Structure formats: C-alpha cells, structure tokens
Short mmCIF file of C-alpha atoms in Angstrom, two decimals:
data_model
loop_
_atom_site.label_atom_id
_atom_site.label_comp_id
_atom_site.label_asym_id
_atom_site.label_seq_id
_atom_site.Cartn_x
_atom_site.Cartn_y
_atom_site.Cartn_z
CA UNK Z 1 3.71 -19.95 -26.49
CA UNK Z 2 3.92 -18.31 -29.95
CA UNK Z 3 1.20 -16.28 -31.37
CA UNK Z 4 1.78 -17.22 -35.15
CA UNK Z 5 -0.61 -20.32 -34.78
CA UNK Z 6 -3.58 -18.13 -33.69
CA UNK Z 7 -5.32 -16.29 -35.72
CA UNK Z 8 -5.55 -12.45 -35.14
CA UNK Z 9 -9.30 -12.99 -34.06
CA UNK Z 10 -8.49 -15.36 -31.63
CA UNK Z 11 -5.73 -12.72 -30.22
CA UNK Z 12 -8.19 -10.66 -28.18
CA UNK Z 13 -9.86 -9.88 -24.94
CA UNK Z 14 -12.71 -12.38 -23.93
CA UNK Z 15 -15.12 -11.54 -21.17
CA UNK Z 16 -15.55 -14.47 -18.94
CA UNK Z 17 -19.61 -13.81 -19.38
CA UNK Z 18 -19.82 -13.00 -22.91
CA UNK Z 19 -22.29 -14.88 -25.20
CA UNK Z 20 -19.49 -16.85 -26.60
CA UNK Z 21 -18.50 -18.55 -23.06
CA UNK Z 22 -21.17 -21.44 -22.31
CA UNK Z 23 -19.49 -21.41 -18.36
CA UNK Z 24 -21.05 -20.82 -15.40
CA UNK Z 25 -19.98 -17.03 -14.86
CA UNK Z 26 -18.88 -16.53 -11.42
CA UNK Z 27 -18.64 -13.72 -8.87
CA UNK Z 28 -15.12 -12.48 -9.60
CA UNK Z 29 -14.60 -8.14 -8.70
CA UNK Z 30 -15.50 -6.06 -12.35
CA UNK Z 31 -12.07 -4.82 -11.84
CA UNK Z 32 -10.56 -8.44 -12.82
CA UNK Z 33 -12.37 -9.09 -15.60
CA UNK Z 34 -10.45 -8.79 -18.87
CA UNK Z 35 -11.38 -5.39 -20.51
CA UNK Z 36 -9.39 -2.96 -23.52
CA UNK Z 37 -10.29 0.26 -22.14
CA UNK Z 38 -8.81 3.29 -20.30
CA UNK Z 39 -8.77 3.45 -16.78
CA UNK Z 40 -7.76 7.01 -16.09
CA UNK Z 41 -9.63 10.46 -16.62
CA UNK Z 42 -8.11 13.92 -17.38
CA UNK Z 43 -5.55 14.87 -16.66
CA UNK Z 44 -4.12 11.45 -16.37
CA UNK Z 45 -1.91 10.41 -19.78
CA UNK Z 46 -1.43 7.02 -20.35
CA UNK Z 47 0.43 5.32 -23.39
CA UNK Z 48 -0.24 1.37 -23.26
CA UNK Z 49 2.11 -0.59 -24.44
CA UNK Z 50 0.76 -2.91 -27.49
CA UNK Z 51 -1.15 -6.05 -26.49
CA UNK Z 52 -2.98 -8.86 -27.27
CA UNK Z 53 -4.62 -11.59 -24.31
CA UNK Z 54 -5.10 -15.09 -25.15
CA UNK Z 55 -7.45 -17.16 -23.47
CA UNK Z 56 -6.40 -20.43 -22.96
CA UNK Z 57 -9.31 -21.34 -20.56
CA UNK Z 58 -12.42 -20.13 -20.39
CA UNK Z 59 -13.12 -21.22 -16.37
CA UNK Z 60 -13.20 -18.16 -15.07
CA UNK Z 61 -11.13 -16.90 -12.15
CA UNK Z 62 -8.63 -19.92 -12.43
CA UNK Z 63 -7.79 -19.17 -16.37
CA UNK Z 64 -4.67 -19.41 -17.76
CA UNK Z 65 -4.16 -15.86 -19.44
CA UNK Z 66 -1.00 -15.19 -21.60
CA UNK Z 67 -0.56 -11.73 -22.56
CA UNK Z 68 1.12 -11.51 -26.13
CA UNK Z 69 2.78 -8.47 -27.52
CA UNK Z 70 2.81 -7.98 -31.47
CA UNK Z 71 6.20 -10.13 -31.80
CA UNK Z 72 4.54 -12.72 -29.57
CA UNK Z 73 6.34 -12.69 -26.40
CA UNK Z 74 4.92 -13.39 -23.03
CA UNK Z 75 4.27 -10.12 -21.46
CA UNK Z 76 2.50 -11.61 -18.04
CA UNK Z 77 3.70 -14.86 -16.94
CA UNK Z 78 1.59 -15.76 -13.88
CA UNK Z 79 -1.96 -18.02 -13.71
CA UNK Z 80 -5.02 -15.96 -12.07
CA UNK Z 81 -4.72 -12.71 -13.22
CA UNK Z 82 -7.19 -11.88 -15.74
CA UNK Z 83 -7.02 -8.26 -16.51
CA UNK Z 84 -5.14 -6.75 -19.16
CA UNK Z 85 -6.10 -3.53 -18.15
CA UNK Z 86 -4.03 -0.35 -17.80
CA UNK Z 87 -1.06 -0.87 -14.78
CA UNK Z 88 -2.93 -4.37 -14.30
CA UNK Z 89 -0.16 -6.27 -14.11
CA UNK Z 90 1.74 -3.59 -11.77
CA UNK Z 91 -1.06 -3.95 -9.21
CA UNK Z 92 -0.60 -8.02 -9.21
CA UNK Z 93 2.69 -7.93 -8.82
CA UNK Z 94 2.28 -5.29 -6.22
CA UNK Z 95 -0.49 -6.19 -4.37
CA UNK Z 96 1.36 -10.42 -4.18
CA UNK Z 97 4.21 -8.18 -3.28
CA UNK Z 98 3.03 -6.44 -0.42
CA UNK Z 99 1.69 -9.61 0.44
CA UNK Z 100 4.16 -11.36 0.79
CA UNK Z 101 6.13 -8.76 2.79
CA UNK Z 102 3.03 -8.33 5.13
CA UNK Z 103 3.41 -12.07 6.29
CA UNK Z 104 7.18 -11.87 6.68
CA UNK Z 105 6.69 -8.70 9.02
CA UNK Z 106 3.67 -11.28 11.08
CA UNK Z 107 6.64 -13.50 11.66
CA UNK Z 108 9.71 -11.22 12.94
CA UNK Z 109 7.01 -8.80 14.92
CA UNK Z 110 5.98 -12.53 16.40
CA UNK Z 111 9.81 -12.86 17.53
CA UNK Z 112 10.25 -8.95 18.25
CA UNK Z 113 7.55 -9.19 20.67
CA UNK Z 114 9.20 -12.08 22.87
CA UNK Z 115 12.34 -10.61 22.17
CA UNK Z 116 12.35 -6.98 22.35
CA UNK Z 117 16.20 -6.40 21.76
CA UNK Z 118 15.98 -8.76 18.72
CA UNK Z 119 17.58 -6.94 15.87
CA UNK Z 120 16.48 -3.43 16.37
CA UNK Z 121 18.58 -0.41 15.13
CA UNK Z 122 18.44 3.01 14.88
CA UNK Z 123 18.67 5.50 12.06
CA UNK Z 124 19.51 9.18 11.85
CA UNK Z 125 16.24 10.56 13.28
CA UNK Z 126 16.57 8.40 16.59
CA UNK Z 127 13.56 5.81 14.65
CA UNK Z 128 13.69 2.52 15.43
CA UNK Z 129 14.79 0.23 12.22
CA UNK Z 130 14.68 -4.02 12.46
CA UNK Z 131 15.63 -6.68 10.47
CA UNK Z 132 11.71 -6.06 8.76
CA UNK Z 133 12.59 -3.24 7.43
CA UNK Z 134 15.67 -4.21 5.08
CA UNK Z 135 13.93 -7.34 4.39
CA UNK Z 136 10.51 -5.81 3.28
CA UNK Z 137 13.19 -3.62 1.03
CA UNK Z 138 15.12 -6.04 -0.11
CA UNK Z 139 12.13 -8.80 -1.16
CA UNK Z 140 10.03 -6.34 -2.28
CA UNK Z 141 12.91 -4.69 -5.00
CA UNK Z 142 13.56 -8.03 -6.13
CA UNK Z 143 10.38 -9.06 -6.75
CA UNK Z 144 9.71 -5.84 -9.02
CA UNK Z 145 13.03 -6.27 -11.03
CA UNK Z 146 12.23 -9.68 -11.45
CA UNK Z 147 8.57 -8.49 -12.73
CA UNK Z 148 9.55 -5.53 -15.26
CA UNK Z 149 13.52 -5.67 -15.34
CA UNK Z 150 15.73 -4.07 -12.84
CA UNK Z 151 16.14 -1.62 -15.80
CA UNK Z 152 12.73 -0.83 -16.01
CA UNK Z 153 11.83 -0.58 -12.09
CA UNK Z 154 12.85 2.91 -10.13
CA UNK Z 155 11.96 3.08 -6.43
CA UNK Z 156 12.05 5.33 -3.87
CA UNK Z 157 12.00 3.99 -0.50
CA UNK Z 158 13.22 5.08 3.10
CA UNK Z 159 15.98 2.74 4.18
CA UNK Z 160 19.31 2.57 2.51
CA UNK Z 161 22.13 0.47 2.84
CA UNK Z 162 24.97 2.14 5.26
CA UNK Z 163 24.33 0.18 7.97
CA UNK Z 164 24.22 -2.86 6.83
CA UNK Z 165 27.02 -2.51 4.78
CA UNK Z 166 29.50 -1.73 8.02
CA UNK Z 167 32.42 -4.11 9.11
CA UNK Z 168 30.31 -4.54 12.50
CA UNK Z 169 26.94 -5.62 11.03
CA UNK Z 170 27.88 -8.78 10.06
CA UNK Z 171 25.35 -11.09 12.15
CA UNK Z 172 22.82 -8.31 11.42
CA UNK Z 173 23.12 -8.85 7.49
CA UNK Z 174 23.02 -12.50 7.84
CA UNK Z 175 20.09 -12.23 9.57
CA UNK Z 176 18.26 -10.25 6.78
CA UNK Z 177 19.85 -12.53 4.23
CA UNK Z 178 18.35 -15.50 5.72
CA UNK Z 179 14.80 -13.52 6.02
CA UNK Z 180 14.97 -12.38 2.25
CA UNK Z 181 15.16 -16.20 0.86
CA UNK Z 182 13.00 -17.54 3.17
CA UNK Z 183 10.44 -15.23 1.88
CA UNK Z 184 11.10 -15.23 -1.84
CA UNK Z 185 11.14 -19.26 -1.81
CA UNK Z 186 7.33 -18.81 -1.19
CA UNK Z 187 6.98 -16.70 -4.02
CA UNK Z 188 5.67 -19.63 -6.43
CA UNK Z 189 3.35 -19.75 -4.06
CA UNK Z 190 1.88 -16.39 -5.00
CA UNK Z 191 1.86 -17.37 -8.35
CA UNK Z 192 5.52 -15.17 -8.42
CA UNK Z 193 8.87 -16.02 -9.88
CA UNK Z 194 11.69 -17.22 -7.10
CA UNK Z 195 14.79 -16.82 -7.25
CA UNK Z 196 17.08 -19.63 -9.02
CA UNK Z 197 19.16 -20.15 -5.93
CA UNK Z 198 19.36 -18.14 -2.54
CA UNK Z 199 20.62 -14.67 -2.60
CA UNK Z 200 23.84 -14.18 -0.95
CA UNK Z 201 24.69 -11.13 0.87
CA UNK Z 202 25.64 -9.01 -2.22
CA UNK Z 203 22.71 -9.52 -4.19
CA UNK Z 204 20.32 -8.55 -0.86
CA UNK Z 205 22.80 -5.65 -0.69
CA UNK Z 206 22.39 -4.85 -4.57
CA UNK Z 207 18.37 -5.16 -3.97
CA UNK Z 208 18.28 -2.46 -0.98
CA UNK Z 209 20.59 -0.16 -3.15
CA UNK Z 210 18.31 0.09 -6.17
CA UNK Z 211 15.79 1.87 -4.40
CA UNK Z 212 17.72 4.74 -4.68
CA UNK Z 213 15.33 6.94 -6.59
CA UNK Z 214 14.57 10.78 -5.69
CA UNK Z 215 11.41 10.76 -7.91
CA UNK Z 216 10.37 13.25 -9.37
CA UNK Z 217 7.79 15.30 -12.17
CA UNK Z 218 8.61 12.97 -15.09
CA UNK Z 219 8.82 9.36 -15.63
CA UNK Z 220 8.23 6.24 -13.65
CA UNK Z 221 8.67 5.42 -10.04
CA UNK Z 222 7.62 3.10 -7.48
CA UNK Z 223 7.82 4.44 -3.73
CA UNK Z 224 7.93 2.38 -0.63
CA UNK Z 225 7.66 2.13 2.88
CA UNK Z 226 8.69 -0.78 4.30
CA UNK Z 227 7.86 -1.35 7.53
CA UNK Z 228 5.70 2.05 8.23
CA UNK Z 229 5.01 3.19 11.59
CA UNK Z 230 8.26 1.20 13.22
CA UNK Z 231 7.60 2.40 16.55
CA UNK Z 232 4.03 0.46 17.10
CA UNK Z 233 6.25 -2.70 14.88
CA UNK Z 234 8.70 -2.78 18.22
CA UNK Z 235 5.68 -2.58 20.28
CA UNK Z 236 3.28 -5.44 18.67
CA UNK Z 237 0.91 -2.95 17.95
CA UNK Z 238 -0.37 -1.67 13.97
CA UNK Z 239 2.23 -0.71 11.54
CA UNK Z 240 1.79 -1.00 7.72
CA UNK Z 241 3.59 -2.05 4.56
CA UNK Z 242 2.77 0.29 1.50
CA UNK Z 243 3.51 0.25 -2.16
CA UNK Z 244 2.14 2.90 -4.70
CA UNK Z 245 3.10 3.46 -8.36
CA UNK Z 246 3.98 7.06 -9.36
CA UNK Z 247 3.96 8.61 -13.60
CA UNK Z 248 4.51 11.47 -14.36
CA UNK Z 249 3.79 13.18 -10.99
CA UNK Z 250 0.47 11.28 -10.05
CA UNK Z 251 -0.31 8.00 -8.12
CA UNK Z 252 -1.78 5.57 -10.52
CA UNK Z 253 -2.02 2.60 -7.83
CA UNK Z 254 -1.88 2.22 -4.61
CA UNK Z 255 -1.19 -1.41 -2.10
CA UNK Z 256 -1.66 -1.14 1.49
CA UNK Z 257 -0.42 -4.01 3.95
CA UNK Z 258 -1.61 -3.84 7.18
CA UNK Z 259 -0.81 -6.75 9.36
CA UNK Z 260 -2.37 -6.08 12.60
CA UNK Z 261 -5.53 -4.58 11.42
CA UNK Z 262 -8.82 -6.10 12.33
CA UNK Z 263 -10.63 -7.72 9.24
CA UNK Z 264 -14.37 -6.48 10.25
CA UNK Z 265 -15.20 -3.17 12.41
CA UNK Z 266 -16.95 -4.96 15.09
CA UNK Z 267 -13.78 -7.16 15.72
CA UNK Z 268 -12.02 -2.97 16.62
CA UNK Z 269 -11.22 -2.65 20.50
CA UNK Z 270 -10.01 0.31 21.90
CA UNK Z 271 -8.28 0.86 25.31
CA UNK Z 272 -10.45 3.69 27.52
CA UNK Z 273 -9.05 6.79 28.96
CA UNK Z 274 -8.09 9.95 27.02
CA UNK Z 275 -7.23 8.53 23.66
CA UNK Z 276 -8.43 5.46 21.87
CA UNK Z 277 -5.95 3.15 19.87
CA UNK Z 278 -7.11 0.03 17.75
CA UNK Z 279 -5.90 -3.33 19.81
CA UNK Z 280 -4.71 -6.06 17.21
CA UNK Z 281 -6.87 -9.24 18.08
CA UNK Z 282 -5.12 -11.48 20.24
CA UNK Z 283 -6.06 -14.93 18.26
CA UNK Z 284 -4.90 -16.55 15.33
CA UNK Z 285 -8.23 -17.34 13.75
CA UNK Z 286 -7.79 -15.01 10.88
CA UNK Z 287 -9.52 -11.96 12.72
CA UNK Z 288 -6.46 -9.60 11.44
CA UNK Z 289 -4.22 -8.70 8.60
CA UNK Z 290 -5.54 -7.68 5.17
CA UNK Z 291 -4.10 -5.75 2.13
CA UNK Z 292 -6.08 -2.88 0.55
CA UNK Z 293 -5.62 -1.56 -3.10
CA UNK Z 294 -7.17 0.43 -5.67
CA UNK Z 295 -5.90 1.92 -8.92
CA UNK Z 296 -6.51 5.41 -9.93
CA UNK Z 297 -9.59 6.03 -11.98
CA UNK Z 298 -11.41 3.22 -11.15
CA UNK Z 299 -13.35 4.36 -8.28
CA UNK Z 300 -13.42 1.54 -6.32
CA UNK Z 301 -10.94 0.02 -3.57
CA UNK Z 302 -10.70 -3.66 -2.29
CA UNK Z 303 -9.13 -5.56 0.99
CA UNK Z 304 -8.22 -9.18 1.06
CA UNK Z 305 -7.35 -10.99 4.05
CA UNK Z 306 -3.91 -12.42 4.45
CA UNK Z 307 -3.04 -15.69 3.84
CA UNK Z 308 -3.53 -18.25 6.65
CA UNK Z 309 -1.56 -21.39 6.97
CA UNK Z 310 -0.42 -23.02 3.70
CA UNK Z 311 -2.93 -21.52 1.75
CA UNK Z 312 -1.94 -20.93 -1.93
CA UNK Z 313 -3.02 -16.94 -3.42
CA UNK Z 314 -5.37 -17.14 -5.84
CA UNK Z 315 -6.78 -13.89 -7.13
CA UNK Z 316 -8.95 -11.87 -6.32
CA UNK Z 317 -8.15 -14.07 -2.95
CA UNK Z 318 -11.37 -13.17 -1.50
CA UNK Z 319 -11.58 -9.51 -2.22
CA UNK Z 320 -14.18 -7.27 -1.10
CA UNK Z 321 -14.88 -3.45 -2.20
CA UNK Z 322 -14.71 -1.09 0.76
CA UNK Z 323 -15.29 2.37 0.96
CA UNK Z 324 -15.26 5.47 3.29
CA UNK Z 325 -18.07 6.18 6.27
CA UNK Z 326 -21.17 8.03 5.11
CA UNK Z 327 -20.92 10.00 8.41
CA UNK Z 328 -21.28 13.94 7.56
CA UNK Z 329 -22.37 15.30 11.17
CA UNK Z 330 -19.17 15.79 13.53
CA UNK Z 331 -20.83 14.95 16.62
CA UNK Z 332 -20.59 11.18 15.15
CA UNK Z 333 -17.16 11.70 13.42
CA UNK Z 334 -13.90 9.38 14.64
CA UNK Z 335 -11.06 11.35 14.03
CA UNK Z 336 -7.46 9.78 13.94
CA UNK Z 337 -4.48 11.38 14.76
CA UNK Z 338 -0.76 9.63 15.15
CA UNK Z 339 -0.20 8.33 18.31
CA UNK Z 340 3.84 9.87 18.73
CA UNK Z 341 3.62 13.93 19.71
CA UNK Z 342 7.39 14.47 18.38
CA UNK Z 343 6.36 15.19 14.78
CA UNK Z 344 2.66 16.29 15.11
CA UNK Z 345 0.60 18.79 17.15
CA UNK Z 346 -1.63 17.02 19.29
CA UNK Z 347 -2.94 20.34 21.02
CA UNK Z 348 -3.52 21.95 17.72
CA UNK Z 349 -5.56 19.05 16.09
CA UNK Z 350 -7.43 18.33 20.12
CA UNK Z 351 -8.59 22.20 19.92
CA UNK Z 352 -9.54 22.09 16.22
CA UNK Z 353 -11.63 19.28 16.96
CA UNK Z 354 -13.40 20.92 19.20
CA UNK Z 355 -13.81 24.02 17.70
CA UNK Z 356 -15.90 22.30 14.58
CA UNK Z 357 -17.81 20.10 17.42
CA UNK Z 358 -16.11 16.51 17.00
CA UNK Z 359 -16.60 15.00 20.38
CA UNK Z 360 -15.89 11.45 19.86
CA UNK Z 361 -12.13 10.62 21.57
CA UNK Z 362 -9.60 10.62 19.19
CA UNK Z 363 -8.25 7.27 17.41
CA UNK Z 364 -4.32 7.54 17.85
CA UNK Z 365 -2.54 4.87 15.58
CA UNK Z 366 0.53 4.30 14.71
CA UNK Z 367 1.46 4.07 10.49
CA UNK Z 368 -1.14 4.64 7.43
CA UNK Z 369 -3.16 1.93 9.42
CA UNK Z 370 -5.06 5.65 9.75
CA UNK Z 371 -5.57 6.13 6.62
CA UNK Z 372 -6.89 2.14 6.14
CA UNK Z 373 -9.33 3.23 8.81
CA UNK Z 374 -11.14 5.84 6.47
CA UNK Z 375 -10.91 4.06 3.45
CA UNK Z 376 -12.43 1.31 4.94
CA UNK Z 377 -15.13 2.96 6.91
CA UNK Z 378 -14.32 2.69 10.31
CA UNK Z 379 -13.44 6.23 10.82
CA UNK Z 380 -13.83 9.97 9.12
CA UNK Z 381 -11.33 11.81 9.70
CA UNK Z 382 -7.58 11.89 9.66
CA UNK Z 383 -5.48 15.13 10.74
CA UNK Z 384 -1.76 15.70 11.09
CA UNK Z 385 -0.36 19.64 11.43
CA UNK Z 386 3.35 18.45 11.62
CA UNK Z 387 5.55 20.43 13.74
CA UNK Z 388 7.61 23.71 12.54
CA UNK Z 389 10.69 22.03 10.70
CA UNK Z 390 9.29 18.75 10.06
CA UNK Z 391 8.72 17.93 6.34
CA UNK Z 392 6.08 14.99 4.98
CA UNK Z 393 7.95 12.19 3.17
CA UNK Z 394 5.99 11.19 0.06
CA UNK Z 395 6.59 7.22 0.96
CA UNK Z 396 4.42 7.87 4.27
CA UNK Z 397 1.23 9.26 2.08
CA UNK Z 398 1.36 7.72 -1.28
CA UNK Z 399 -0.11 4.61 -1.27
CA UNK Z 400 -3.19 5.69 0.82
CA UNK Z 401 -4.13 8.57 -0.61
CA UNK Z 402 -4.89 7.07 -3.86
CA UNK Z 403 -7.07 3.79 -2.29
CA UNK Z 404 -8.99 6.60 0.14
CA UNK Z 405 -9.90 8.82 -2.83
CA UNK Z 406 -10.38 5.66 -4.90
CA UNK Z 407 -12.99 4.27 -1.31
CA UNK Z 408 -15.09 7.95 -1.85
CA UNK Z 409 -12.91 10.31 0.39
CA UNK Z 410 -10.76 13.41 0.08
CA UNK Z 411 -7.45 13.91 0.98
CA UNK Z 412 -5.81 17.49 0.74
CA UNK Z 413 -3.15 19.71 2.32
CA UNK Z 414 -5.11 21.93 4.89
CA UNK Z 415 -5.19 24.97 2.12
CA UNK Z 416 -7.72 22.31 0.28
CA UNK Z 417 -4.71 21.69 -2.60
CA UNK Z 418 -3.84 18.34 -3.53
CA UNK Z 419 -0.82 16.60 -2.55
CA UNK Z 420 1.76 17.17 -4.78
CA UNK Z 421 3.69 13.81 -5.27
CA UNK Z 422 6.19 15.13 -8.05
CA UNK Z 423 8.42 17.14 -6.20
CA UNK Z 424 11.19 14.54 -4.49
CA UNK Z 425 11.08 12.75 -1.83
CA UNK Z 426 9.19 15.24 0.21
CA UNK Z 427 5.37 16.66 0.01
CA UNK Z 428 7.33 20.25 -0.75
CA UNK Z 429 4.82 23.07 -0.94
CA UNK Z 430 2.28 21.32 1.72
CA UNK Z 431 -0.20 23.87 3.31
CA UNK Z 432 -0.01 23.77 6.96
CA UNK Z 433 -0.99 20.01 7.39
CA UNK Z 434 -2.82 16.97 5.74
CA UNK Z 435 -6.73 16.35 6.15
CA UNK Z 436 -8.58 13.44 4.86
CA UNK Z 437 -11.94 13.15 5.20
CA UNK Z 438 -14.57 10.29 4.32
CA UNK Z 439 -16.45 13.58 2.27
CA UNK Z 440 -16.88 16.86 1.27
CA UNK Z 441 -19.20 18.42 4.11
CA UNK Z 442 -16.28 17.19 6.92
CA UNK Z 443 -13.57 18.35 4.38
CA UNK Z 444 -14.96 21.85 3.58
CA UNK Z 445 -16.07 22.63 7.41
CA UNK Z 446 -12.35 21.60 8.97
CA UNK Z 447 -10.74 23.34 6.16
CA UNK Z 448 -12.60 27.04 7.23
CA UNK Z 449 -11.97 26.08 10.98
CA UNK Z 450 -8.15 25.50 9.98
CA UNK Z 451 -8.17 29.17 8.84
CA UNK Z 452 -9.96 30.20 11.57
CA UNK Z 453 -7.48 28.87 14.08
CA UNK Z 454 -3.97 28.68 12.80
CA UNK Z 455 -3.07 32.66 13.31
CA UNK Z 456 -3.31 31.82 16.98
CA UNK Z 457 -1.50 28.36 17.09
CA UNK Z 458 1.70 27.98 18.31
CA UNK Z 459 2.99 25.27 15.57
#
C-alpha cells in the first residue's frame, strides 16, 4: 500500500479511544496502544527511524496497522501489533520469536524425557547440548533476518556450528533440519513470515553461523540463549529460552520463555527436604509455560501463556502485568539459588543467608526460570557468588535483568554496580557475584552482609 493517496493528516498515530473512534474501546495493555513518544530516560539515546502509522481499522486489538516510512514503504508487515513505539516492532518479533521456540523446546523435552539418549551432545565445558538447542538458534536467527535483514540483525548467542558441521553428525543435522521447518511453517501462524520452501541443511547451517557476534560498547546486537539451563532440559525439569536487545551497551528489551513454569503461584510445588525446587505441573491443561517481556523505560513487565492446541497468536495474547514481591522483612524472603554446585557457592550464599536472617529454604532452579520467579512475584531474592575462575556470560543475564528491573526490582553485581553488558561476551568487571532483589531494603542489607562476609570465604 502506497502512501501518496493519503493525505499527510491521515498519515498519523490514532489512539484506539480517542474522540475520533466511535468503537467500543477495549481492554488492550497501555503498552500496545499506538503512541509517538520516547520510551527511554537518561542516559538512554535513541534515534527513531522516520515513521508514519496508518490505520486501516479502527477495531481495536485486531487492526490492520501498516507502518509507512516517508517514501511509503511497509516498515511492519504483520496484523495485531499496534504500537509504533520505540523497539516496538523488535519486541513483536521477539517476543512471537521466543514463542515459537518455547513450544518447539515443549515438544523435543516431551521426546527427551521418554528418551533420555535422544540427541544429546556435549560441548567444551562437559554441558549437555540437544537437538533444542541448534534449533532454538537456528529458528530464532532466521526469524530476525527475515524481520530486519540478515544485514541489519547481529547476535550473540552460545552455540556455534562445529559440531554439527562434522563428517559424523550427519543424522544429528538432519534431525535439527527437520525441527527448524517444522517450526518456521507455523510461523504464519504467529502472524510471522515462513520461509518460501524448507531450509536445507546449508541454510540451517548459515542461520546458526550468523550469530557470531562478540558484542560490544557500540552498535546493535541481539543476544541469545537458546535452550538455558540444559541440564534441568535433559531432566524434564525448568529451563528457559531468552532473547534481549542490546544498543549501545544497554538492554533496551528483554523476552523470557519459560516452558515449564507454572502460570499462577498457587499452581508452585516444591519437593521437601533441604532445598526446594519448583515441580513443572504434570497436566496438560494449560497450568505451565508463559513468556515474560518488558522494554526498558517503560516500567512495566507482562507474561502470556503459551499457546495451547491450534490456537492462532493474537496480541497482546492474553497478557498480564506482573511485578516483583512487596516482601522487605527476610524472615519471609524466598531466596533462589542455581540448583548445580560446579559453578556457584552454595556454602557461601547458605551462610550469607543466614547471617542477614533469611530462614525460608532455599528455591534451587535450574536457568533464568530464577530470575522469572522475582519478576513475577513468587520469590525475592536471587544470589549467585560464582566460583574462583568462572566468568558470567552476558546471554545467561540479559534478558532478565531488564524485565526484573522493568517488574520493580534491582539487579546489581554484589559491589551494588550495575551489570555492565558492553564489554563482550562476558559480565567483565563483575563484583564478587550477582544479587537481585524484589527492592531496595533486601538489596542494601545483603549488599553490607556481602562485605561483611567475603574476607572470610573461601570462594
């Protein structure tokens, strides 16, 4: 559609309940409703590309918007997305993405867990690696470059492409091939682009290698994890799929997938005994799986529940704000902590604890399904003092930290400092450990007990 047959006060923004619009105005989030307005505070920069939004229909969350630039070309070319804002369209795309990618993992966990020896790998660090993990990779890379241009998209992301690329992993490629189309042919169904025909082997190969970015203090990058928290994958326990959008040194948008996670606190079980660790629920009713998101600046962060069945997404696909615990007192406090002692001090983090009074079991879980639990409320505290020699990977931290500060809650090095995304693929200059809190009063008393304690740690 051309823009030469509308005149230039037609070529703008309508709000869905503005006196103009005679409809019924509905319940859609604030944060989908078309706006022309900044979304980001100092010292976030932002330089929007030009824009104009037509307004074909004026039914509210099932418009057709067609985002025009000055020549007239199509800028956003999917139905049910209905906010021009700044990095809107990169948090459709990557919020159908991750999507998409979380209900792929459903299905090969589904077959991991009746077949344990099912495609499984190792990598470098002795880590378990499946046929989820290229796939996530592979679907999620192609949906980007089909989104902005494989020119325009940089990712980081953790798995590469040696593996698969060896003389003696042919059945193991085939496997991913046939993984990767079967989950892009559902794109339309996310209101995405599919591909034209099925991706052969080279193209899936082509799709893993792009995401060969080191990231960086300047410029664009998206970072992913695919499949994070592999271990509790294997096992059919919680695991997570994350997605966050990186300029100029700062996350600007976050998308967390997490499969296995109960929708609603009161459907959380936990096994008794010295730890506690969140039990997926055992039906298929649509107890579990939801994606949370938030972009910076706006204060707010949402879930959705993953698609069931043959439903068809249609945004804001039943989103719902969420936000951290209002719990300041650390006799109540739930702290998490991750489940595997190789990379983090479990001694360190059990005697800090009780040094600032928490005396509620800790919640081990596997992945940023941790992090999901503060954002969302369910607990207040997340700590991890990694072992000497160990080094944070930004793909492992990116995505959450933005939706939990986004939820209400704080998330710092244990010196108090900020993560610092713009350094590589590592969190380089990281004080000690990472603490995120639901709020200050938690943050600010287990940051003085972390200087009270470390001299005498053994870490």
């Amino acid at each position: 559609m051309a823009s030469a047959g509308f005149p230039a006060k037609f070529l703008q923004a309508q709000f869905p309940n503005s006196r103009n619009n005679n409809t019924t105005t509905n319940s859609t989030p604030n944060h989908l409703i078309l706006k022309r307005q900044p979304f980001l505070s100092p010292p976030f920069s932002w330089k929007p590309r030009p824009r104009f939004v037509c307004l074909l229909s004026k039914c509210s969350s099932n418009s057709n918007v067609i985002e025009l630039d000055e020549e007239g070309h199509d800028l956003v070319k999917m139905t049910s997305f209905s906010d021009p804002g700044l990095y809107s369209k990169e948090l459709g795309v990557g919020v159908r993405a991750v999507h998409m990618a979380c209900l792929l993992c459903q299905k090969i966990q589904h077959a991991l867990v009746l077949d344990t020896n099912e495609h499984v790998s190792s990598k470098d660090d002795n880590s378990p690696v499946t046929i989820a993990d290229w796939s996530v990779q592979a679907t999620v890379s192609w949906v980007l470059s089909e989104a902005f241009g494989s020119d325009n998209v940089s990712i980081v992301a953790e798995e590469d492409v040696q593996v698969l690329s060896k003389s003696d992993a042919t059945g193991l490629l085939e496997a991913v091939v046939k993984t990767v189309n079967t989950c892009l042919a559902e794109a339309p169904r996310f209101g995405l682009n599919a591909p034209g025909s099925a991706l052969c082997p080279k193209e899936v190969l082509e799709a893993i290698g792009r995401c060969n970015s080191t990231g960086g203090h300047t410029g664009r990058f998206w970072v992913l994890d695919p499949v994070d928290g592999t271990l509790g994958f294997v096992r059919g326990d919680q695991y997570a799929v994350a997605l966050a959008l990186i300029e100029d040194g700062e996350v600007v948008l976050g998308v967390l997938g997490c499969p296995n996670y109960p929708l609603r606190k009161e459907l959380l079980s936990y096994h008794n005994g010295n730890q506690i660790t969140i039990t997926p629920p055992t039906s298929d009713t649509g107890d579990k799986g939801c994606v949370m998101y938030a972009r910076r600046g706006t204060h707010t962060s949402w879930m959705q529940p993953l698609l069931r069945g043959e439903e068809t997404f249609e945004w804001p696909n039943s989103s719902r704000k969420i936000q951290v615990s209002p719990i300041d007192d650390p006799e109540l406090a739930t702290f998490c902590e991750p489940v595997e002692k190789a990379n983090s001090s479990h001694s360190f983090t059990a005697g800090l604890a009780y040094s600032v009074g928490l005396r509620n079991k800790p919640l081990r879980v596997y992945s940023m399904v941790k992090y999901a639990a503060i954002a969302r409320g369910d607990a207040e505290i997340f700590m991890k003092f990694a072992r000497a020699g160990y080094k944070e990977k930004i793909w492992d931290h990116a995505a959450a930290v933005v939706i939990i500060e986004e939820a209400g809650g704080l998330v710092t090095d244990a010196g108090g400092h900020q993560l610092d995304f713009s350094k590589g693929i590592y969190l380089e200059g990281l004080d000690r450990g990472i603490i995120a809190c639901a709020g200050s009063k938690l943050h600010e008393t287990l940051i003085t007990a972390v200087d009270a304690s470390w001299n005498s740690s053994s870490l």
